[in-house]
Short mmCIF file of C-alpha atoms in Angstrom, two decimals:
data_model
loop_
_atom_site.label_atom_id
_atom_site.label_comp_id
_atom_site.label_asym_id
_atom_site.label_seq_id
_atom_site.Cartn_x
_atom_site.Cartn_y
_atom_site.Cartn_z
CA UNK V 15 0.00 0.00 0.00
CA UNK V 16 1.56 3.21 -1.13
CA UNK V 17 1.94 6.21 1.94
CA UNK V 18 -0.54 9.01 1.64
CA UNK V 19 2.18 11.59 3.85
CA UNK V 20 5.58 12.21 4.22
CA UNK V 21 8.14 11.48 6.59
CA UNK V 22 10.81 14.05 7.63
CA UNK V 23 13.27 13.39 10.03
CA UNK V 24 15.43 16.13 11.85
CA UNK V 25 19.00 16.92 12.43
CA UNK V 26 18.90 15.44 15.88
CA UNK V 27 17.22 12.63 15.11
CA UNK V 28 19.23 11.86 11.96
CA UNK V 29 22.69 12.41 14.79
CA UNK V 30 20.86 9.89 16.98
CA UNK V 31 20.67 7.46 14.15
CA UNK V 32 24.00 7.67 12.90
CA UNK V 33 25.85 7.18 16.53
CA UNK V 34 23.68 4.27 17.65
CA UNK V 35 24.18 2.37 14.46
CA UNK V 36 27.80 2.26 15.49
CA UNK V 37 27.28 1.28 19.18
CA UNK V 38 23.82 -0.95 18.64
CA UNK V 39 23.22 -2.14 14.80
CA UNK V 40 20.98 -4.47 16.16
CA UNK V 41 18.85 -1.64 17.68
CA UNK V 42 19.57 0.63 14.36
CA UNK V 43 18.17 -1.74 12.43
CA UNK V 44 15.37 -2.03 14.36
CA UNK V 45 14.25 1.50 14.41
CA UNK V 46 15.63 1.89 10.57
CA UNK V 47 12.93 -0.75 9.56
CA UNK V 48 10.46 0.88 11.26
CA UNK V 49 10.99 4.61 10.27
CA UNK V 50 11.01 2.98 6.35
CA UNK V 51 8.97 0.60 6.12
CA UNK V 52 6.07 -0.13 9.20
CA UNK V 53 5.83 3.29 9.11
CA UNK V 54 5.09 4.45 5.65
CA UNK V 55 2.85 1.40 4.84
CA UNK V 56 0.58 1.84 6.97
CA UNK V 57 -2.43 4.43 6.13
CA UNK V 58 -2.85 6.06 9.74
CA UNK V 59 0.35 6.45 11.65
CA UNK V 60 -1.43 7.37 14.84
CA UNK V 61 -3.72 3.98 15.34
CA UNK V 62 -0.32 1.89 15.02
CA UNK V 63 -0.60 -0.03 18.22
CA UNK V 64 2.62 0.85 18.95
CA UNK V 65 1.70 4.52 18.99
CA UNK V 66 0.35 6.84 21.80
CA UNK V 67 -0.53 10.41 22.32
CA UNK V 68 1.60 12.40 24.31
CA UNK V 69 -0.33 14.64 26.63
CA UNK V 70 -0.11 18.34 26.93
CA UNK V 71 0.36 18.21 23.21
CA UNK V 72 -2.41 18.59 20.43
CA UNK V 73 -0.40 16.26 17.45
CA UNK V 74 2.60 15.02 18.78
CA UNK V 75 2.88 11.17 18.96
CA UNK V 76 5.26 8.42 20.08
CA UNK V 77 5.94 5.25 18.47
CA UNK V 78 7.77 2.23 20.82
CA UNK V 79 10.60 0.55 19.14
CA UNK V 80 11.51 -2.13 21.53
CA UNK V 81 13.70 0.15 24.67
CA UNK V 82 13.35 3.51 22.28
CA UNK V 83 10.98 6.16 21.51
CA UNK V 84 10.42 7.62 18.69
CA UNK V 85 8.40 11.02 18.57
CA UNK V 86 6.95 12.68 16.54
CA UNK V 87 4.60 15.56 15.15
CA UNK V 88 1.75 14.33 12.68
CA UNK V 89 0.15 17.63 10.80
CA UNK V 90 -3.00 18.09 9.46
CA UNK V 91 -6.10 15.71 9.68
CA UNK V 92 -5.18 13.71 6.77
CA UNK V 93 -1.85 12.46 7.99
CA UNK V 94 0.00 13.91 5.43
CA UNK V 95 3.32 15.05 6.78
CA UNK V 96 5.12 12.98 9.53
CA UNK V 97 8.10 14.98 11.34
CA UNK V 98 10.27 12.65 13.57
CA UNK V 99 11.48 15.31 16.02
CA UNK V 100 13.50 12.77 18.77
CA UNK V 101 14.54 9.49 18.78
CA UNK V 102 15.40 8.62 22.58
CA UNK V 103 16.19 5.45 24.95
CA UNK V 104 13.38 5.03 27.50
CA UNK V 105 14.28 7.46 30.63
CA UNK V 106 13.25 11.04 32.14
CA UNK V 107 14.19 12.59 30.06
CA UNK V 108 12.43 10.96 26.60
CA UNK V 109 9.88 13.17 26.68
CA UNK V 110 11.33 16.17 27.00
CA UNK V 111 10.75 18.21 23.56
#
């Protein structure tokens, strides 16, 4: 099934990517998969079961990828654009935009 939205990812999360595929491949894979291919094949990102609201926030979601997070903003009521603003291991600080 071909993705109705895109998918951006930021510079942070992009960093993120690139350092844990040196100390975790098995993990990089793992989110890599997800961010290119669970992702954009499905047709609603946000009813994923992985995926929750965050509170205090009108469109920002989080998707769980085993120990990470993965958040991120979905605009407009059409899920057209995806923007992966952090990608984080599980702690206090995960949530923390």
């Amino acid at each position: 099934m071909m993705t109705n939205f895109q998918i951006n990812i930021n510079k942070k999360a992009m960093k993120f990517m690139k350092d844990i595929a040196t100390s975790s491949p098995k993990d990089h894979l793992r989110i890599y998969n997800f961010l290119n291919s669970v992702l954009p094949a499905c047709e609603n990102p946000c009813t994923l079961p992985n995926a929750k609201r965050l509170q205090g926030f009108k469109n920002h979601y989080r998707w769980r990828v085993g120990d990470f997070r993965i958040v991120g903003i979905v605009e407009n009521g059409e899920f057209k654009i995806v923007q992966i603003v952090k990608i984080s291991k599980r702690d206090e600080n995960t949530y923390k935009i």
